[in-house]
Short mmCIF file of C-alpha atoms and ligand atoms in Angstrom, two decimals:
data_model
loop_
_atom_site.label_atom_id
_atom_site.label_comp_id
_atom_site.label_asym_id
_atom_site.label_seq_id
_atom_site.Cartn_x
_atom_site.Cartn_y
_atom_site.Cartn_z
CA UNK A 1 119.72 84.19 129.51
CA UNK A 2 117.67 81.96 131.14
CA UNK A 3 119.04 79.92 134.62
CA UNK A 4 116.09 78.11 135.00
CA UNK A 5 116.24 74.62 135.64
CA UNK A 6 114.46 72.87 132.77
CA UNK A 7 111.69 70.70 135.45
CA UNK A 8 111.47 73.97 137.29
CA UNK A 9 110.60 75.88 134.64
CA UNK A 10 108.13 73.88 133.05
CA UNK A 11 106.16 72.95 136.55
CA UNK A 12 105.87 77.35 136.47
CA UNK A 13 104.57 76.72 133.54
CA UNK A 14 102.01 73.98 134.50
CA UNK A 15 101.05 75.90 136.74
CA UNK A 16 100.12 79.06 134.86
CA UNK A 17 98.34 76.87 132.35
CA UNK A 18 95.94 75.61 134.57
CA UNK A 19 95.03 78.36 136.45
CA UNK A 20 94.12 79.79 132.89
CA UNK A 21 92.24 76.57 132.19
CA UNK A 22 90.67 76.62 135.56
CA UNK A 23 89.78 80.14 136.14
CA UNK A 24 91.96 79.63 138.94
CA UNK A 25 94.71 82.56 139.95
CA UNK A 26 97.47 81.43 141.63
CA UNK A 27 99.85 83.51 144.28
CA UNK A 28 102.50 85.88 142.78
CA UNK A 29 105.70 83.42 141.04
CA UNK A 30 107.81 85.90 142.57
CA UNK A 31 106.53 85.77 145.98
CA UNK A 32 108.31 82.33 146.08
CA UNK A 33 110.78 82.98 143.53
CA UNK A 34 111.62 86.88 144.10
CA UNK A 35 115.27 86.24 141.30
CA UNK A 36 112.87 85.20 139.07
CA UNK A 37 113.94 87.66 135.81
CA UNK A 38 112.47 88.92 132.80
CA UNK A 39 114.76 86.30 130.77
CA UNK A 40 113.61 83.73 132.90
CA UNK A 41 110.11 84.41 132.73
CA UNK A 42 109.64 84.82 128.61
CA UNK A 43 111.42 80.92 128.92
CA UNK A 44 107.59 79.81 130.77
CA UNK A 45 106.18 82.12 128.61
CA UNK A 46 107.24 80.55 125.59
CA UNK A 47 106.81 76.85 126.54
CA UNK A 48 103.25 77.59 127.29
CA UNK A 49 102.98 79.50 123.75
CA UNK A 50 104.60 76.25 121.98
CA UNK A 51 102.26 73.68 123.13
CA UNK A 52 99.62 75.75 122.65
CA UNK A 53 97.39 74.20 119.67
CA UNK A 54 96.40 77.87 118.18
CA UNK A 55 98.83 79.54 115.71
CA UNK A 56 100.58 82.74 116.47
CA UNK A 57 99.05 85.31 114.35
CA UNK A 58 100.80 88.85 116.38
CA UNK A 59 102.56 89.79 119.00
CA UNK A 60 101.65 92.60 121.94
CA UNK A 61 103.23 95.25 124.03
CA UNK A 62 102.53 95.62 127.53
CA UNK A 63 103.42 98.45 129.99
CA UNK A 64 104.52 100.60 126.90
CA UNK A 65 102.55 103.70 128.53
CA UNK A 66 102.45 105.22 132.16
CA UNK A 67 99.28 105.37 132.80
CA UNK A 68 99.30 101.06 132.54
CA UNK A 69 103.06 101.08 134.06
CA UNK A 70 101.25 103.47 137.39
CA UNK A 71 97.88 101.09 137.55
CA UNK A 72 99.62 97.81 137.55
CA UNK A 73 103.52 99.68 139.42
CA UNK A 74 105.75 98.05 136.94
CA UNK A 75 107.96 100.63 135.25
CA UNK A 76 108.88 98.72 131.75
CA UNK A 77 107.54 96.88 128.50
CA UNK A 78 106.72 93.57 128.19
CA UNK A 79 105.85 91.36 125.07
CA UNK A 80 103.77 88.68 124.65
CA UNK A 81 101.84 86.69 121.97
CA UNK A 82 99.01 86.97 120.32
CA UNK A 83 97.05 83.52 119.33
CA UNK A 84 94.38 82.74 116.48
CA UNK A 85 92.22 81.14 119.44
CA UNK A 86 92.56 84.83 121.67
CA UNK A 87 90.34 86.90 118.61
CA UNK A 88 87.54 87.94 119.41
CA UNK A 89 84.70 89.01 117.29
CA UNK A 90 82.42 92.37 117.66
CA UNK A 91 79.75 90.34 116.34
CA UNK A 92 79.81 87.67 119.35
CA UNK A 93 79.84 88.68 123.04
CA UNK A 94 82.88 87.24 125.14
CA UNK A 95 81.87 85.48 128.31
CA UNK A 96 83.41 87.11 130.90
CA UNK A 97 83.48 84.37 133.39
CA UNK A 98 85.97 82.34 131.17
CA UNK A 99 88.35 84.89 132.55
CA UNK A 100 89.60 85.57 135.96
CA UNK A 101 90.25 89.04 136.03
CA UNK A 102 88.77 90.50 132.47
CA UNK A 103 90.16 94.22 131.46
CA UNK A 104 89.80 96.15 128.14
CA UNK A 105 92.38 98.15 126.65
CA UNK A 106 92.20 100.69 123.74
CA UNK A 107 95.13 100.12 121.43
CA UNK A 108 95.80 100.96 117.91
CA UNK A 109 96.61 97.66 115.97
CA UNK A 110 99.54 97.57 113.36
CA UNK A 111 98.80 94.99 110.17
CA UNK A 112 102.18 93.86 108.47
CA UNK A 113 102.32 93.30 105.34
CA UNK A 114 106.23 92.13 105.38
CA UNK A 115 108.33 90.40 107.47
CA UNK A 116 110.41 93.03 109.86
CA UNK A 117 113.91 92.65 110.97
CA UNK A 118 115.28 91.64 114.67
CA UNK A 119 118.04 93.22 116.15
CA UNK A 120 117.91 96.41 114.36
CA UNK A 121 114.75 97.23 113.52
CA UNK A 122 113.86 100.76 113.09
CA UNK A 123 111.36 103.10 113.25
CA UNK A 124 111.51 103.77 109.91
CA UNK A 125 111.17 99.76 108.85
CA UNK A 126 108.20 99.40 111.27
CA UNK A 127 106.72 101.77 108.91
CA UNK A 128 107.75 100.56 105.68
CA UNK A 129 106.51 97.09 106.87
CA UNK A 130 102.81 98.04 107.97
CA UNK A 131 99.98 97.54 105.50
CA UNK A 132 97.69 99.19 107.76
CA UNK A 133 96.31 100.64 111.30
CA UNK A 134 92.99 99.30 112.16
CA UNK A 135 91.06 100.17 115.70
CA UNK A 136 91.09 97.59 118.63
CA UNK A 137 90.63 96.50 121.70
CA UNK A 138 92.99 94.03 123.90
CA UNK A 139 91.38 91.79 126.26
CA UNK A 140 93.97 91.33 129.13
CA UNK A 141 93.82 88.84 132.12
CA UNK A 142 95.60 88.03 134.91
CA UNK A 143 96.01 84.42 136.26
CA UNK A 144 98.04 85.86 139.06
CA UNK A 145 95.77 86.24 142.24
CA UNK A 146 94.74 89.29 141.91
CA UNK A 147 96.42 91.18 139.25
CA UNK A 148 99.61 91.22 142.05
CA UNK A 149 101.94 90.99 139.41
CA UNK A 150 105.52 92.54 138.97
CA UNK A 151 107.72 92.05 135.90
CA UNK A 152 108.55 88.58 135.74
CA UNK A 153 104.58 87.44 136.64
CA UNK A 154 103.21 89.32 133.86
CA UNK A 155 105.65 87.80 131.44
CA UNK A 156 105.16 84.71 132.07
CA UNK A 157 101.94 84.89 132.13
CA UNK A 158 101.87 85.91 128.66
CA UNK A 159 102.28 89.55 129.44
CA UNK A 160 98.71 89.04 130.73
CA UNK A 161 96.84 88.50 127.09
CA UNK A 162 93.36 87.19 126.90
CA UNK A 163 92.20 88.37 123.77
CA UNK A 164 91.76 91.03 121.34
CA UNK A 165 89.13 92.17 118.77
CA UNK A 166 90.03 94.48 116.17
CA UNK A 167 87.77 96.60 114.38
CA UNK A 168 86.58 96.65 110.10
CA UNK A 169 88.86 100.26 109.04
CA UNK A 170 92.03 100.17 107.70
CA UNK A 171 94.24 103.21 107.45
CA UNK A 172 97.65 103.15 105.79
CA UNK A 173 100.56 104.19 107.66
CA UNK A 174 101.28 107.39 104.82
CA UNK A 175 97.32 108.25 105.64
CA UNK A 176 97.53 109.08 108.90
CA UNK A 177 100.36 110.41 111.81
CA UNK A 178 99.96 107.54 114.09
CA UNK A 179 101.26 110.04 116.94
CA UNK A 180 98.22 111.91 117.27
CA UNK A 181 95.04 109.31 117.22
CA UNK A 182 92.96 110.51 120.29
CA UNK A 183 91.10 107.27 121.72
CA UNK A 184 88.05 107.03 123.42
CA UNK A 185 86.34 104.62 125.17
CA UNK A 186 82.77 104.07 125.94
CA UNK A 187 80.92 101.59 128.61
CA UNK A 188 77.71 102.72 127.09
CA UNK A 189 77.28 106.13 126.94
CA UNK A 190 79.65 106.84 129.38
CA UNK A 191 83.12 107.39 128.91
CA UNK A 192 85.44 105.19 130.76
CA UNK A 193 89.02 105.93 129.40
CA UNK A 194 90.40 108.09 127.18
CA UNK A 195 94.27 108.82 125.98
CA UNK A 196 96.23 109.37 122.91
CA UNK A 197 98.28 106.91 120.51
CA UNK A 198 101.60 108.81 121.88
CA UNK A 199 101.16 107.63 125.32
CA UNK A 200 102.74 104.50 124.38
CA UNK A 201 106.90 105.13 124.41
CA UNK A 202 105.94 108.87 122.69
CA UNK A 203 104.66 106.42 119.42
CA UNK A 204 103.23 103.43 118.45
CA UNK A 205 105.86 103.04 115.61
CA UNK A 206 108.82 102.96 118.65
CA UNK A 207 106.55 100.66 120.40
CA UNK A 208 106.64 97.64 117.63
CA UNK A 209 110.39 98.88 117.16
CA UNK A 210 111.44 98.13 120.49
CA UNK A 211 109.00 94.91 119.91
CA UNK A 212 111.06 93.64 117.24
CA UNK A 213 114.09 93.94 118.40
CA UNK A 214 113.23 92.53 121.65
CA UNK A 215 111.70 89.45 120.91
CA UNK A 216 114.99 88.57 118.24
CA UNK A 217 116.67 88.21 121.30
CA UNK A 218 114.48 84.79 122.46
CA UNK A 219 114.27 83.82 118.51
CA UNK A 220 110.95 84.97 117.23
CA UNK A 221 110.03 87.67 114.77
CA UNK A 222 107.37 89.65 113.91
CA UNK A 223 106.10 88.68 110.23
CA UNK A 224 103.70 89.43 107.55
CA UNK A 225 100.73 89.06 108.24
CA UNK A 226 100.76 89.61 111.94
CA UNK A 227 99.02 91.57 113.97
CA UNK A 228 100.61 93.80 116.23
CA UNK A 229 98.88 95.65 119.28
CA UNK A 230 101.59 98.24 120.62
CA UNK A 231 100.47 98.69 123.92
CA UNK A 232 97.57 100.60 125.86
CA UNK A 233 96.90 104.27 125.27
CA UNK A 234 95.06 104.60 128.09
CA UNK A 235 94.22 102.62 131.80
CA UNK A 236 92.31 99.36 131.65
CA UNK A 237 88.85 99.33 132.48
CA UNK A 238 87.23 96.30 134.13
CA UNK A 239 85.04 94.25 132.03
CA UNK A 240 81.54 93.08 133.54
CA UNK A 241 79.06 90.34 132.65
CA UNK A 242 76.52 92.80 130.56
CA UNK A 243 79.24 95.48 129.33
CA UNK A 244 79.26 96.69 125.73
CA UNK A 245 82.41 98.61 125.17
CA UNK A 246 82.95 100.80 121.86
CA UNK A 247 86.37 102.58 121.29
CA UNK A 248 86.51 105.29 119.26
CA UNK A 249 90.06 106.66 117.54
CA UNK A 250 89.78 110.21 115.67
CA UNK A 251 90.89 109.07 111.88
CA UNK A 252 91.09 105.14 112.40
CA UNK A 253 86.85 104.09 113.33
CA UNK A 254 85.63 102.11 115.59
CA UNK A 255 85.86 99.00 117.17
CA UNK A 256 82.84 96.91 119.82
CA UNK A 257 83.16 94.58 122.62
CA UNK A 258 80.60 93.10 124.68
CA UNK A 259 80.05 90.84 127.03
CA UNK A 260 77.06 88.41 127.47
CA UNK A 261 74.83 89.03 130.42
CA UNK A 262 75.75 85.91 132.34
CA UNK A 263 77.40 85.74 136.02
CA UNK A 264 80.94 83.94 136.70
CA UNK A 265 83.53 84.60 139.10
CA UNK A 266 87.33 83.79 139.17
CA UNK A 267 87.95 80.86 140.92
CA UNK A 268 84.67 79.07 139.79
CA UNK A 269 87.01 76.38 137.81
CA UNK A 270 83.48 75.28 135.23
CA UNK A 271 85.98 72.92 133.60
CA UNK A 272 86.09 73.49 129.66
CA UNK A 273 89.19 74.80 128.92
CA UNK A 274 89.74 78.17 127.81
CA UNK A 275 93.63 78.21 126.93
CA UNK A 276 93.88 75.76 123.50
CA UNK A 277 96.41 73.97 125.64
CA UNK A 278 97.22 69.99 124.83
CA UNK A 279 97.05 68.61 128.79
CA UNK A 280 100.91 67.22 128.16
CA UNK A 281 101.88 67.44 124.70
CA UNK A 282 104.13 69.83 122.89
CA UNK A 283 103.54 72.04 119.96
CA UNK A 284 107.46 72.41 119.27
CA UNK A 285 107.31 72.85 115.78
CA UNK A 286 105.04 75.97 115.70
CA UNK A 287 105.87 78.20 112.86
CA UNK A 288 107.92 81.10 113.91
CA UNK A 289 109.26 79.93 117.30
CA UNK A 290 112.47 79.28 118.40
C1 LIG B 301 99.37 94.07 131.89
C2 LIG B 301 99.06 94.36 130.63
C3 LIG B 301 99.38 95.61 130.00
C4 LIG B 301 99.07 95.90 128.71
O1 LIG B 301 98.45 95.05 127.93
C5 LIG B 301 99.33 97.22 128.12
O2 LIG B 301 99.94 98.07 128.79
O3 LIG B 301 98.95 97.44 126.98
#
């Protein structure tokens, strides 16, 4: 529960919007605010995802594996939300200087294809409720100066979510033992990461478990139709102006990202905005949230 003061938490929340808006990182929130808890944090979190114009079409994990819990030293899943203005296409290049701190991630994505159930969500319901796995890629960002987050910062920052692009092959869940998809991926012809679908909490399927039942807690569920990335199988690379990524999963395809060859810096502030936030106004009735 939440012991936020209502002004206090939405001038947090201001201020994480415009730093997004503004390519403009601001210090750790828990540097001045050090209590600041997870509870606390998915409050901002949500306010900024409710006046947010886009509609929620998924949900991610963060931090689900070690390898992201050792690069960024926080030792335990996050959620955040996934927006229909964060997709990215492998047809059109992302522009890395809308970003502050751009990083890939090779996930495997979960398509629902029926609502799932809160509190007590199982493995095995995770799995009668997915359509399909499909190959992707999770753009994340930091708009904490950076990338000095701990718990609380990455939360509210939308567990750090920029984007995602998810690749053309679907695999049902009976098809294919989502334990054992080896990912790779490729800057080029080099390889730049690499890891398997079990590094996140020993299975994907626990992953969007632990994902449903967490998020029941602040109100929201995961439905049909979403999309759900699970959580990184691997570390994050850095993403450059002029970097074409491909990930590669053994049984699920492929999936591209690249970025156009133009230069940018964190910081720079060019003005459009690059959140889908109204300045003031609030998006309150958004399907699915509390
Ligand atoms: C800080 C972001 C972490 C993730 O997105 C992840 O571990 O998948």
């Amino acid at each position: 529960m939440s012991v936020l003061a209502v002004t206090e938490l939405r001038g947090i929340a201001d201020r994480l919007r415009d730093a997004e808006r503004d390519r403009a990182p601001v210090p750790p929130l828990t540097l001045e605010r050090p209590w600041l808890s997870a509870a606390d944090a998915y409050e901002i979190q949500l306010h900024n995802i409710r006046r947010r114009t886009a509609a929620v079409v998924g949900h991610k994990v963060g931090l689900s594996s070690k390898a992201m819990q050792e690069m960024m030293g926080v030792d335990e899943p996050d959620y955040g939300h996934l927006l229909a203005d964060m997709r990215l296409s492998e047809d059109e290049p992302a522009d890395a200087a809308r970003y502050c701190y751009p990083r890939v991630e090779i996930e495997v994505a979960f398509l629902l294809g029926d609502d799932l159930p809160g509190e007590d969500c199982t493995e095995a319901d995770v799995l009668a409720a997915t359509e399909a796995f499909a190959p992707s890629i999770e753009l994340i960002d930091s708009r904490i100066v950076d990338w000095r987050i701990r718990l609380a910062d990455t939360i509210a920052d939308n567990a750090s979510s920029a984007g995602f692009v998810v690749g053309a092959s679907r695999v049902p869940p009976n098809d294919l033992d989502p334990r054992g998809i080896a990912a790779v991926l490729r800057r080029g012809a080099d390889v730049v990461a690499a890891g398997r679908s079990d590094a996140v909490l020993g299975n994907p399927v626990t992953a969007v478990a632990w994902l449903a039942r967490t998020v029941a807690r602040f109100g929201v569920r995961l439905r049909a139709g979403h999309l759900i990335l699970p959580g990184a199988c691997a570390r994050a690379v850095d993403a450059r102006p002029g970097d074409e990524f491909r990930a590669e999963f053994s049984g699920l395809g492929e999936v591209r990202l690249t970025f156009a060859d133009s230069g940018g810096r964190a910081g720079t502030g060019a003005g459009s905005s690059a959140t889908g936030q109204s300045a003031t106004g609030g998006n309150s009735e958004k399907e699915g949230l509390p």
